[in-house]
Coordinates of C-alpha atoms and ligand atoms in Angstrom, one line a residue:
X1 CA 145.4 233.9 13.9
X2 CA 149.1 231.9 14.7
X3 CA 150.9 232.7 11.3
X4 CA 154.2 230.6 13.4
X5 CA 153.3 226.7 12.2
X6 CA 154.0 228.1 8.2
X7 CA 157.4 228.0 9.3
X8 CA 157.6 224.4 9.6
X9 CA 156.3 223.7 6.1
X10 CA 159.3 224.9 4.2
X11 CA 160.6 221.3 3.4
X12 CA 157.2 220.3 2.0
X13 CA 157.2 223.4 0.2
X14 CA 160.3 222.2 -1.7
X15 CA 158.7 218.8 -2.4
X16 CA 155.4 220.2 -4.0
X17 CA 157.5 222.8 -5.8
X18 CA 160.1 219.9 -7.3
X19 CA 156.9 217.4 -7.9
X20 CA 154.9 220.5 -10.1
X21 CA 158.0 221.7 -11.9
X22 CA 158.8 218.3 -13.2
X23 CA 155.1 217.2 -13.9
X24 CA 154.4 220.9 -15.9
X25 CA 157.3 220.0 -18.1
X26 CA 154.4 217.6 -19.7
X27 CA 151.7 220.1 -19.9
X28 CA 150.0 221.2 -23.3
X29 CA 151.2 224.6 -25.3
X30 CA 150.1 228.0 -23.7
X31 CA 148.6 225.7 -20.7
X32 CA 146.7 228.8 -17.9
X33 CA 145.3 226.1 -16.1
X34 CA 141.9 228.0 -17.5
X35 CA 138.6 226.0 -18.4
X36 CA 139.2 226.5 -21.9
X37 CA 142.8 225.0 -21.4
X38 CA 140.5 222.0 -19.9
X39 CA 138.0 221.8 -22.8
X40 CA 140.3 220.4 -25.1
X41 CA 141.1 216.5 -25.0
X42 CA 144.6 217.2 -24.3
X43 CA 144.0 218.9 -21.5
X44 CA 141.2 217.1 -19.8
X45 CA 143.7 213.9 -20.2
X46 CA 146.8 216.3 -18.5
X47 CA 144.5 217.3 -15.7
X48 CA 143.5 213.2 -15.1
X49 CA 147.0 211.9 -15.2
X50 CA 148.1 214.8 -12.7
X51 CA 144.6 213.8 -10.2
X52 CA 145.4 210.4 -10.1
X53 CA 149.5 210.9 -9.2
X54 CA 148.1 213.6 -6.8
X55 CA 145.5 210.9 -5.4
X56 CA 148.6 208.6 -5.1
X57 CA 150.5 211.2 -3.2
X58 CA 147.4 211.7 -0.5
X59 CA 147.8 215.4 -1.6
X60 CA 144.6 215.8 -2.6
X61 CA 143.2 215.4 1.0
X62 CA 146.2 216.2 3.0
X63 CA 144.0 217.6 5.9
X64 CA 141.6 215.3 6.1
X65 CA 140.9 212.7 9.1
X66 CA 143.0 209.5 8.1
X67 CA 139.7 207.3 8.2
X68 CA 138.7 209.2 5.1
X69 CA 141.2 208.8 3.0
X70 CA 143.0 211.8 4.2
X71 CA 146.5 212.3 5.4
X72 CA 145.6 214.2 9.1
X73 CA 148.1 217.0 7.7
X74 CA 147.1 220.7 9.4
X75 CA 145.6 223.2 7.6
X76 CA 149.0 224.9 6.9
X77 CA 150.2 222.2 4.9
X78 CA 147.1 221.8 2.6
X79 CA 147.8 225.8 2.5
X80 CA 151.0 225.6 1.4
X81 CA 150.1 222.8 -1.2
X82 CA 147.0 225.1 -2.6
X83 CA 149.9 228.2 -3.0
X84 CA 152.4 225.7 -4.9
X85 CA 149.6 224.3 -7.3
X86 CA 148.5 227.6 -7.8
X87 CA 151.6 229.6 -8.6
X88 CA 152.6 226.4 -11.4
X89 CA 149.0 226.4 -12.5
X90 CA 148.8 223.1 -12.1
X91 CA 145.6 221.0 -12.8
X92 CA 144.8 217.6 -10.6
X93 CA 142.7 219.2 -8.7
X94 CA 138.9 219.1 -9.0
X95 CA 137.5 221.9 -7.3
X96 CA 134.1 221.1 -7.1
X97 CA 135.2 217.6 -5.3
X98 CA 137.7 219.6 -2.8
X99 CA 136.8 222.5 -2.2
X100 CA 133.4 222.1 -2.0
X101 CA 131.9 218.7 -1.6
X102 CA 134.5 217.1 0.6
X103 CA 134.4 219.8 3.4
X104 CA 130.8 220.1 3.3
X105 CA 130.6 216.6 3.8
X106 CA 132.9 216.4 6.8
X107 CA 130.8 219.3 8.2
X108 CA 127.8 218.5 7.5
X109 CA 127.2 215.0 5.8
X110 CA 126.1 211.7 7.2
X111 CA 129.0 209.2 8.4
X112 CA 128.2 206.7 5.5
X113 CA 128.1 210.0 2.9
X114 CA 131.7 210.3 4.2
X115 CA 132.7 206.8 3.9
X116 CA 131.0 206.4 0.4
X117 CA 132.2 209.8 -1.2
X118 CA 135.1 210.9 0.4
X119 CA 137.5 208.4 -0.4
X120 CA 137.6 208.7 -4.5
X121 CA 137.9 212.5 -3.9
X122 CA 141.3 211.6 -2.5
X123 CA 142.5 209.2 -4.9
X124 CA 141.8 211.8 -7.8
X125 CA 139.7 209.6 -9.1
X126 CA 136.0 211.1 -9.4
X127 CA 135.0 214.4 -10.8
X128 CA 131.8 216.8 -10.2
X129 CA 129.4 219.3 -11.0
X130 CA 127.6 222.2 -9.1
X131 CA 124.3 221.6 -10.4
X132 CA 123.0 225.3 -9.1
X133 CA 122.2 228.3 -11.1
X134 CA 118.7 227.7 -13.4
X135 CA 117.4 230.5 -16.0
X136 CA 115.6 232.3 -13.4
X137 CA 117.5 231.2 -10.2
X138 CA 121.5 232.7 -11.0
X139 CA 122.1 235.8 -8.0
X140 CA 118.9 235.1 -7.0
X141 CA 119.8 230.8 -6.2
X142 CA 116.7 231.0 -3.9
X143 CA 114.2 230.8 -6.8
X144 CA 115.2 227.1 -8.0
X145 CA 112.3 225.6 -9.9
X146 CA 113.8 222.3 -10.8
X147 CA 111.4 220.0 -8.4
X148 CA 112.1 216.8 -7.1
X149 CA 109.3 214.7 -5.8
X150 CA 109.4 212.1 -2.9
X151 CA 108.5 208.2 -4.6
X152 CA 109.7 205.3 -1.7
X153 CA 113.6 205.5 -1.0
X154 CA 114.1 208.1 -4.5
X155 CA 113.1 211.4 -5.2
X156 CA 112.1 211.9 -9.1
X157 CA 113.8 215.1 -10.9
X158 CA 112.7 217.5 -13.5
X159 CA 113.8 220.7 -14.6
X160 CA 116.8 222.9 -16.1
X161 CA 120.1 223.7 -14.8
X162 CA 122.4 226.5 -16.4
X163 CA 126.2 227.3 -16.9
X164 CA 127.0 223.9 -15.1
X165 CA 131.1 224.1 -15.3
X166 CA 132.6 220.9 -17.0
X167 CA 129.4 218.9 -16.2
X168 CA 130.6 217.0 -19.8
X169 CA 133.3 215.3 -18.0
X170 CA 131.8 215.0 -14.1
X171 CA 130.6 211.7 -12.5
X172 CA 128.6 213.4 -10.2
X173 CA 126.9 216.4 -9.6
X174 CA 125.8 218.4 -5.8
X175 CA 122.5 220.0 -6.3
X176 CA 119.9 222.2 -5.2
X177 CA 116.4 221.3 -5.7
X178 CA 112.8 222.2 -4.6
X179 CA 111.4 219.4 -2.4
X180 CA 108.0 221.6 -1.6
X181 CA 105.5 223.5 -3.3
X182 CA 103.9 224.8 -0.5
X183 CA 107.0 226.7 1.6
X184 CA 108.8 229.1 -0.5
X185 CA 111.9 230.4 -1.5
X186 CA 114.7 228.9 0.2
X187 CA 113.0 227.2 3.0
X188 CA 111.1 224.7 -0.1
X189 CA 114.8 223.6 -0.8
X190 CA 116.9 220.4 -0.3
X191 CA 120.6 219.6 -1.2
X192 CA 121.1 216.0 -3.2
X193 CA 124.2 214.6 -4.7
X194 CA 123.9 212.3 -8.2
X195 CA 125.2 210.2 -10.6
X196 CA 125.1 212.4 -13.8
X197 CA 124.9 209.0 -15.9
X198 CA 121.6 208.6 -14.6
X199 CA 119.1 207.9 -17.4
X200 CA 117.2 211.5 -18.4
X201 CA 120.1 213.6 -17.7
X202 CA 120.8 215.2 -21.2
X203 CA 124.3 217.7 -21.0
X204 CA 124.2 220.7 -23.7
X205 CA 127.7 222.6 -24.2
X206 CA 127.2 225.8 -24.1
X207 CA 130.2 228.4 -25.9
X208 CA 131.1 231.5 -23.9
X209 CA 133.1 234.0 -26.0
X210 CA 136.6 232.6 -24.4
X211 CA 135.8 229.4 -25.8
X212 CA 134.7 230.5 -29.4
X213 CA 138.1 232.7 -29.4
X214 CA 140.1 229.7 -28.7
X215 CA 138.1 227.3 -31.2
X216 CA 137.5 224.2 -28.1
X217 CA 134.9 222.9 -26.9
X218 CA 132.5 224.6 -24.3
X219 CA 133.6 223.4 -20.9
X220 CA 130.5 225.1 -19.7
X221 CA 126.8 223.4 -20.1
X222 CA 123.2 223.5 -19.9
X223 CA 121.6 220.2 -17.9
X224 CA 118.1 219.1 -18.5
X225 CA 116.7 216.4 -15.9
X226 CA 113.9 214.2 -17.2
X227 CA 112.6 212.1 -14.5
X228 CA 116.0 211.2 -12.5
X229 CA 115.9 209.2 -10.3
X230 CA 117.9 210.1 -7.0
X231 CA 118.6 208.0 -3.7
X232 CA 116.9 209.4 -0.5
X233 CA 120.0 209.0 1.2
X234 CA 121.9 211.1 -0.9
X235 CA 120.4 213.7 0.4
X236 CA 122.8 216.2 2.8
X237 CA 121.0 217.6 5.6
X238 CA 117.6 217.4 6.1
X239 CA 114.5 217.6 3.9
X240 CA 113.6 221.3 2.8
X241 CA 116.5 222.4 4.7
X242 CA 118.9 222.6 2.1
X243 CA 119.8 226.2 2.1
X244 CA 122.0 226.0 4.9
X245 CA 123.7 223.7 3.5
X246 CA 123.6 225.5 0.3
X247 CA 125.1 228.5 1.8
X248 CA 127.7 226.5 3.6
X249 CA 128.7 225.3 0.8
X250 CA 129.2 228.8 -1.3
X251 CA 131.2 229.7 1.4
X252 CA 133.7 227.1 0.9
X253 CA 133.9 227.8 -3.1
X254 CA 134.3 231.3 -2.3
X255 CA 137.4 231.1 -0.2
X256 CA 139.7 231.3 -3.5
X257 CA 143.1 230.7 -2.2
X258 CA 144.0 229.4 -6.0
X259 CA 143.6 232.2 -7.9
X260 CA 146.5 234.5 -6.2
X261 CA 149.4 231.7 -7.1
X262 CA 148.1 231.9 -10.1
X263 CA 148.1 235.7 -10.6
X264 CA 151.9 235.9 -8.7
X265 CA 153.3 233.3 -11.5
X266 CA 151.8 235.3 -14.5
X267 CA 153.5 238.8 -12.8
X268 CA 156.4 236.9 -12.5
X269 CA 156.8 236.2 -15.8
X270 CA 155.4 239.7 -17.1
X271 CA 157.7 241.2 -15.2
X272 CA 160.6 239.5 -17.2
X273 CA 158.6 240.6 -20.2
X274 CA 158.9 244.2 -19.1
X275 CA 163.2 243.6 -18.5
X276 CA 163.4 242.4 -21.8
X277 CA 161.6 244.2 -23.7
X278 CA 162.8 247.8 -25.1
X279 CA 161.1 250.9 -25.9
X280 CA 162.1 254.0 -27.0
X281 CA 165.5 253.4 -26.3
X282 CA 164.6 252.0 -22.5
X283 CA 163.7 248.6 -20.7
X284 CA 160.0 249.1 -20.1
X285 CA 161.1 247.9 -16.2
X286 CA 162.4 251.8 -16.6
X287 CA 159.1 253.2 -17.2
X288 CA 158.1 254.6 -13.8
X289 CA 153.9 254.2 -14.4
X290 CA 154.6 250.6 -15.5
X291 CA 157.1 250.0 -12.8
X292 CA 154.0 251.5 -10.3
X293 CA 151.4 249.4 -11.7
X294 CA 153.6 246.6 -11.5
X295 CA 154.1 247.4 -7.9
X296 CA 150.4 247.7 -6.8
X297 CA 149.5 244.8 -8.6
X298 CA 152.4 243.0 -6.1
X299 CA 151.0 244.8 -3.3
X300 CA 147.6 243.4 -4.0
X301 CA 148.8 239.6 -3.8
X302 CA 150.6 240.1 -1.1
X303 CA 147.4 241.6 0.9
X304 CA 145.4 239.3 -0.5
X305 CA 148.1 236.2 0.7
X306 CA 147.2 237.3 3.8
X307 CA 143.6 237.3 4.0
X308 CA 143.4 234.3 2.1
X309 CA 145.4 232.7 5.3
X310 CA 142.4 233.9 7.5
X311 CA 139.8 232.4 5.5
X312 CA 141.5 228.7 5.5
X313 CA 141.8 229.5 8.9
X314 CA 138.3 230.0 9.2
X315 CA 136.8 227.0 6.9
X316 CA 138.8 224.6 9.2
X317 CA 137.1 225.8 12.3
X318 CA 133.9 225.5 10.5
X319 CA 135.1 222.2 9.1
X320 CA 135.7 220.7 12.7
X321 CA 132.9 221.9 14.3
X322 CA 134.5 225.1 16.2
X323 CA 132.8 227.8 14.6
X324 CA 129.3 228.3 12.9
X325 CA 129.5 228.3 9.5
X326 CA 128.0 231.9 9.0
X327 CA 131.1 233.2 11.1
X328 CA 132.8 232.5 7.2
X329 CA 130.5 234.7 4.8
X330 CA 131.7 237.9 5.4
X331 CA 135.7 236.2 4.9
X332 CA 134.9 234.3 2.4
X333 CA 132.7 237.2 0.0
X334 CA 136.1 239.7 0.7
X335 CA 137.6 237.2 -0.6
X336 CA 136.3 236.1 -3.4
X337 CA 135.6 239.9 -4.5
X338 CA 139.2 240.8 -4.0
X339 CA 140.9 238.0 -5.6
X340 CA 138.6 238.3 -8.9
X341 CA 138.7 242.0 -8.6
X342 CA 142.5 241.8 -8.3
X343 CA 142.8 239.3 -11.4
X344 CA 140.7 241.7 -14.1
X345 CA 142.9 244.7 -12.8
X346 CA 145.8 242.9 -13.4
X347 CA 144.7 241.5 -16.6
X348 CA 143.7 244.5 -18.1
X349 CA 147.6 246.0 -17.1
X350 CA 148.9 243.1 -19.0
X351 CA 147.1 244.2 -22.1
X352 CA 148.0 247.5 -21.8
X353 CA 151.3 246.9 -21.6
X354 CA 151.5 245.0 -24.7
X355 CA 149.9 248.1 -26.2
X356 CA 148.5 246.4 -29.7
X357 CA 150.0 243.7 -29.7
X358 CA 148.5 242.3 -26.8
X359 CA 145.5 241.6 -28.9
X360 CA 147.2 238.9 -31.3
X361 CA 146.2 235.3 -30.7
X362 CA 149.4 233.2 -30.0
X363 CA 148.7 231.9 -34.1
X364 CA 150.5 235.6 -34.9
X365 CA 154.3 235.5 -35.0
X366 CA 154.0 239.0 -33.3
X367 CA 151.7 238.4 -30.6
X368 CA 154.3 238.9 -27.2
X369 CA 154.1 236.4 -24.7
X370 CA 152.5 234.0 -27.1
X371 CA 149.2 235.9 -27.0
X372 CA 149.0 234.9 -23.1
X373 CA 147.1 238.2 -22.2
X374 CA 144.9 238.3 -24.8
X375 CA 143.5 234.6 -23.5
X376 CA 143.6 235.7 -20.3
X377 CA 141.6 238.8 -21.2
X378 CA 139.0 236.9 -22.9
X379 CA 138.1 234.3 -19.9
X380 CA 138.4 237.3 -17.1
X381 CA 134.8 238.6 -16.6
X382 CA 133.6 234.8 -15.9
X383 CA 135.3 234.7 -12.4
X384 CA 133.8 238.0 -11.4
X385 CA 130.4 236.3 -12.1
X386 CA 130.4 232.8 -11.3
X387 CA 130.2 231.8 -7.7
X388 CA 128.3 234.8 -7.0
X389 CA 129.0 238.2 -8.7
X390 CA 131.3 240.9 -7.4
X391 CA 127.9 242.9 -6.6
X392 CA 126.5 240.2 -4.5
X393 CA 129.6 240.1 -2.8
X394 CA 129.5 243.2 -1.5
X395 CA 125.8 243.0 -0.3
X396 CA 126.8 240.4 2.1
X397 CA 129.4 241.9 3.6
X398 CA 127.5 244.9 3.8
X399 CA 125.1 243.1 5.7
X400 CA 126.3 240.6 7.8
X401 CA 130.1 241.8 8.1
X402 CA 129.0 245.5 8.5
X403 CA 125.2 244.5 10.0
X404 CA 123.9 247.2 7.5
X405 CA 120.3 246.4 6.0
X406 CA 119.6 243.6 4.6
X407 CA 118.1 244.3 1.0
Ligands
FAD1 C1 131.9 231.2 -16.4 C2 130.8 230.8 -15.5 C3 130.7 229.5 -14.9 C4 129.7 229.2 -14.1 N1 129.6 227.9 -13.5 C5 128.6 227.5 -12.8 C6 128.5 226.2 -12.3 O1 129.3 225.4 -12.5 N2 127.3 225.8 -11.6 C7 126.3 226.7 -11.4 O2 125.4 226.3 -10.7 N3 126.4 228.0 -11.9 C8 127.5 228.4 -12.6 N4 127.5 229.7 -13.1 C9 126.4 230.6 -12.9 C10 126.7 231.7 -11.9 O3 126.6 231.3 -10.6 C11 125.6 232.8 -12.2 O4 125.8 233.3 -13.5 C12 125.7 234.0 -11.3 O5 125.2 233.6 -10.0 C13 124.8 235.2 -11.7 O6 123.6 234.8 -12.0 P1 122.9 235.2 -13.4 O7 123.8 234.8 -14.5 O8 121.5 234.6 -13.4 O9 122.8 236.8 -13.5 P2 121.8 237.7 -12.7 O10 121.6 237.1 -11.3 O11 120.6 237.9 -13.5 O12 122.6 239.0 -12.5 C14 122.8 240.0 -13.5 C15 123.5 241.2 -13.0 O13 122.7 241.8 -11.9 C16 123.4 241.9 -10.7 N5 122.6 241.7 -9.6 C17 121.7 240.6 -9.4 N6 121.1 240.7 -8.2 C18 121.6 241.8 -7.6 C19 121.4 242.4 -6.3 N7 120.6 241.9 -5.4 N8 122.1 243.5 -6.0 C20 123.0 244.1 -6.9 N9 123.2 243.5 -8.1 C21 122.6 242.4 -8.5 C22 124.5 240.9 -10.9 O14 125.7 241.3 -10.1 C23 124.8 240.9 -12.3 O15 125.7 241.9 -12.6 C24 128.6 230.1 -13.9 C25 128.6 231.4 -14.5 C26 129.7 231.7 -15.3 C27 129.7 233.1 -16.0

């Protein structure tokens, strides 16, 4: 991979850096940029306001083909975009929209699904829902029950969908369905895109133990479907055929480029912490284990920078058509492993740190760092689940980045 074009992206660099500093002057108390942080009014009107100034911007489709809405930026500038938002932990961005839907669409969706869905992406405007994971169908996605049945230009829906992420304030949601009794598993399935005001969608929060910890709203749902009724045409890819897509799709979710800005900013400011604060006498910066774990923990962005870099490099490819889009599993599974993996470890050191303390909420005068860690700690184990666990990770690179057995 050519590292040589980030060069040229330092003056954008400075305008997304100056546009986030000056917009997270307006963002709520103890904002992480987490879902809970999202749950609350507050913050699902913060992350709206920042969409639709990012929408104005063209940011939020920087590399896309002009005729879409996009700006025809290259994929280093959306990179260096992605690092900026992540290090402020700044919302705007709907990640089910851009990272998942639009590029699947450009790769793979019909020209008037481009034209009719593309365009509000960029302007900030619309948000979605991965309608995937059902009770019996989570690691296992291939054993979707919820059927829809051909009836003229619709298909009809029924059945349950699980841990659906903010489905309380989408628009739309990207599906997986069964279209056919009669071949199973995967090869029964079909990829549709809705309008989750549809009539016989009922949305169910359901509280995880970050949520309850924090007293908001769940941000995560159950979705029952009741006879929706879905446009033929919305379907991506053909009948039955769905998994490809499907897979295509994961691939792009897992490519987490976010979470590492996100994870440099919070060292950052621990490592302050550990300047200013004394004990027994010392800095804690003066502690040599601290100052090691500190050290690995910068290590591990820094590797994880770079492999991030090769992933983007690789969804492009897919993206335009220059590389199948199986080349990206094994990239995109390291990746997603590593960056969670990384994020816990990290976590966890910030807690220990704080000794004691770091189990306050931010309500107690003594909790340091305003109880940061302690939020952070509660809302870790999601990411090593959602969007396929750690464990599943490592099967698929064990199998088709190694070529080991599949099992
Ligand atoms: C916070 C959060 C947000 C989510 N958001 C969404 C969303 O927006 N949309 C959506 O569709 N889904 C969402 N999910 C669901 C998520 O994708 C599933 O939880 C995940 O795929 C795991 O499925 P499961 O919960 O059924 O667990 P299971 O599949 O039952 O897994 C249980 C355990 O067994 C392990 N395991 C399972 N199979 C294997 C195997 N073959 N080899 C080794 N170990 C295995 C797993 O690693 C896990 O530790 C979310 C989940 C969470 C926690």
């Amino acid at each position: 991979m050519d590292f040589e074009p980030i060069a040229g992206t330092e003056e954008l660099r400075k305008e997304f850096e100056d546009f986030f500093k000056e917009v997270m002057k307006d963002a709520p108390p103890g904002w992480e940029n987490s879902p809970d942080d999202l749950a609350t009014d507050e913050g699902w009107a913060f992350h709206r306001r920042v969409a639709r100034e990012l929408g104005k911007r063209g940011w939020l489709s920087l590399a896309w083909p002009k005729k879409y809405g996009g700006l025809g930026k290259s994929i280093f500038e959306q990179l260096t975009f992605n690092e900026v938002r992540a290090y402020y932990r700044a919302p705007g961005v709907d990640g089910f929209g851009m990272a998942m839907v639009a590029p699947t669409l450009l790769a793979m969706g019909t020209e008037e699904q481009r034209e009719e869905f593309l365009p509000p992406i960029a302007r900030g405007e619309v948000t979605w829902a991965q309608l995937w994971s059902e009770p019996e169908a989570g690691s296992d996605l291939a054993n979707v029950q919820t059927m829809a049945v051909r009836d003229g230009d619709y298909y009809i829906l029924n059945g349950q969908k699980v841990w659906t992420t903010g489905a309380h304030n989408a628009d739309w949601a990207f599906a997986v369905v069964r279209t056919s009794k009669e071949l199973t598993r995967s090869r029964g399935l079909s990829f549709l895109l809705f309008d989750l005001k549809s009539p016989g969608v009922e949305i169910r929060p359901l509280p995880t133990m970050s949520s309850h910890s924090r007293k908001v709203e769940a941000y995560f749902n159950e979705v029952f479907l009741d006879d929706v009724r879905v446009l033929v045409k919305n379907r991506v890819g053909e009948e039955n055929q769905g998994w490809a897509i499907t897979r295509a799709t994961m691939n792009f979710e897992r490519s987490g480029l976010a979470g590492l800005g996100g994870i440099r900013h919070s060292l950052d400011e621990l490592i302050d912490f550990c300047k200013e604060t004394r004990w027994r006498g010392k800095p804690l910066s003066e502690d040599p284990l601290i100052r090691y774990r500190l050290a690995e923990i910068a290590v591990g962005i820094t590797a994880g920078q770079a492999t991030a870099r090769h992933v983007l490099w690789g969804q492009h490819r897919v993206e335009m058509g220059e590389a199948p889009a199986m080349e990206m599993v094994p990239r995109a599974s390291s990746m997603k492993y590593y960056q969670t993996e990384l994020d816990q470890r990290f976590v966890y050191l910030g807690c220990q740190i704080m000794g004691l303390y770091g189990q306050l909420k931010r309500e107690s005068k003594w909790a340091p760092m305003a109880g940061k860690f302690e939020r952070l700690y509660q809302s870790a184990p999601g990411p090593n689940i959602y969007a396929g666990s750690t464990e599943i990770q490592k099967n698929l690179v064990a199998w088709i980045g190694l070529g080991l057995p599949r099992t």
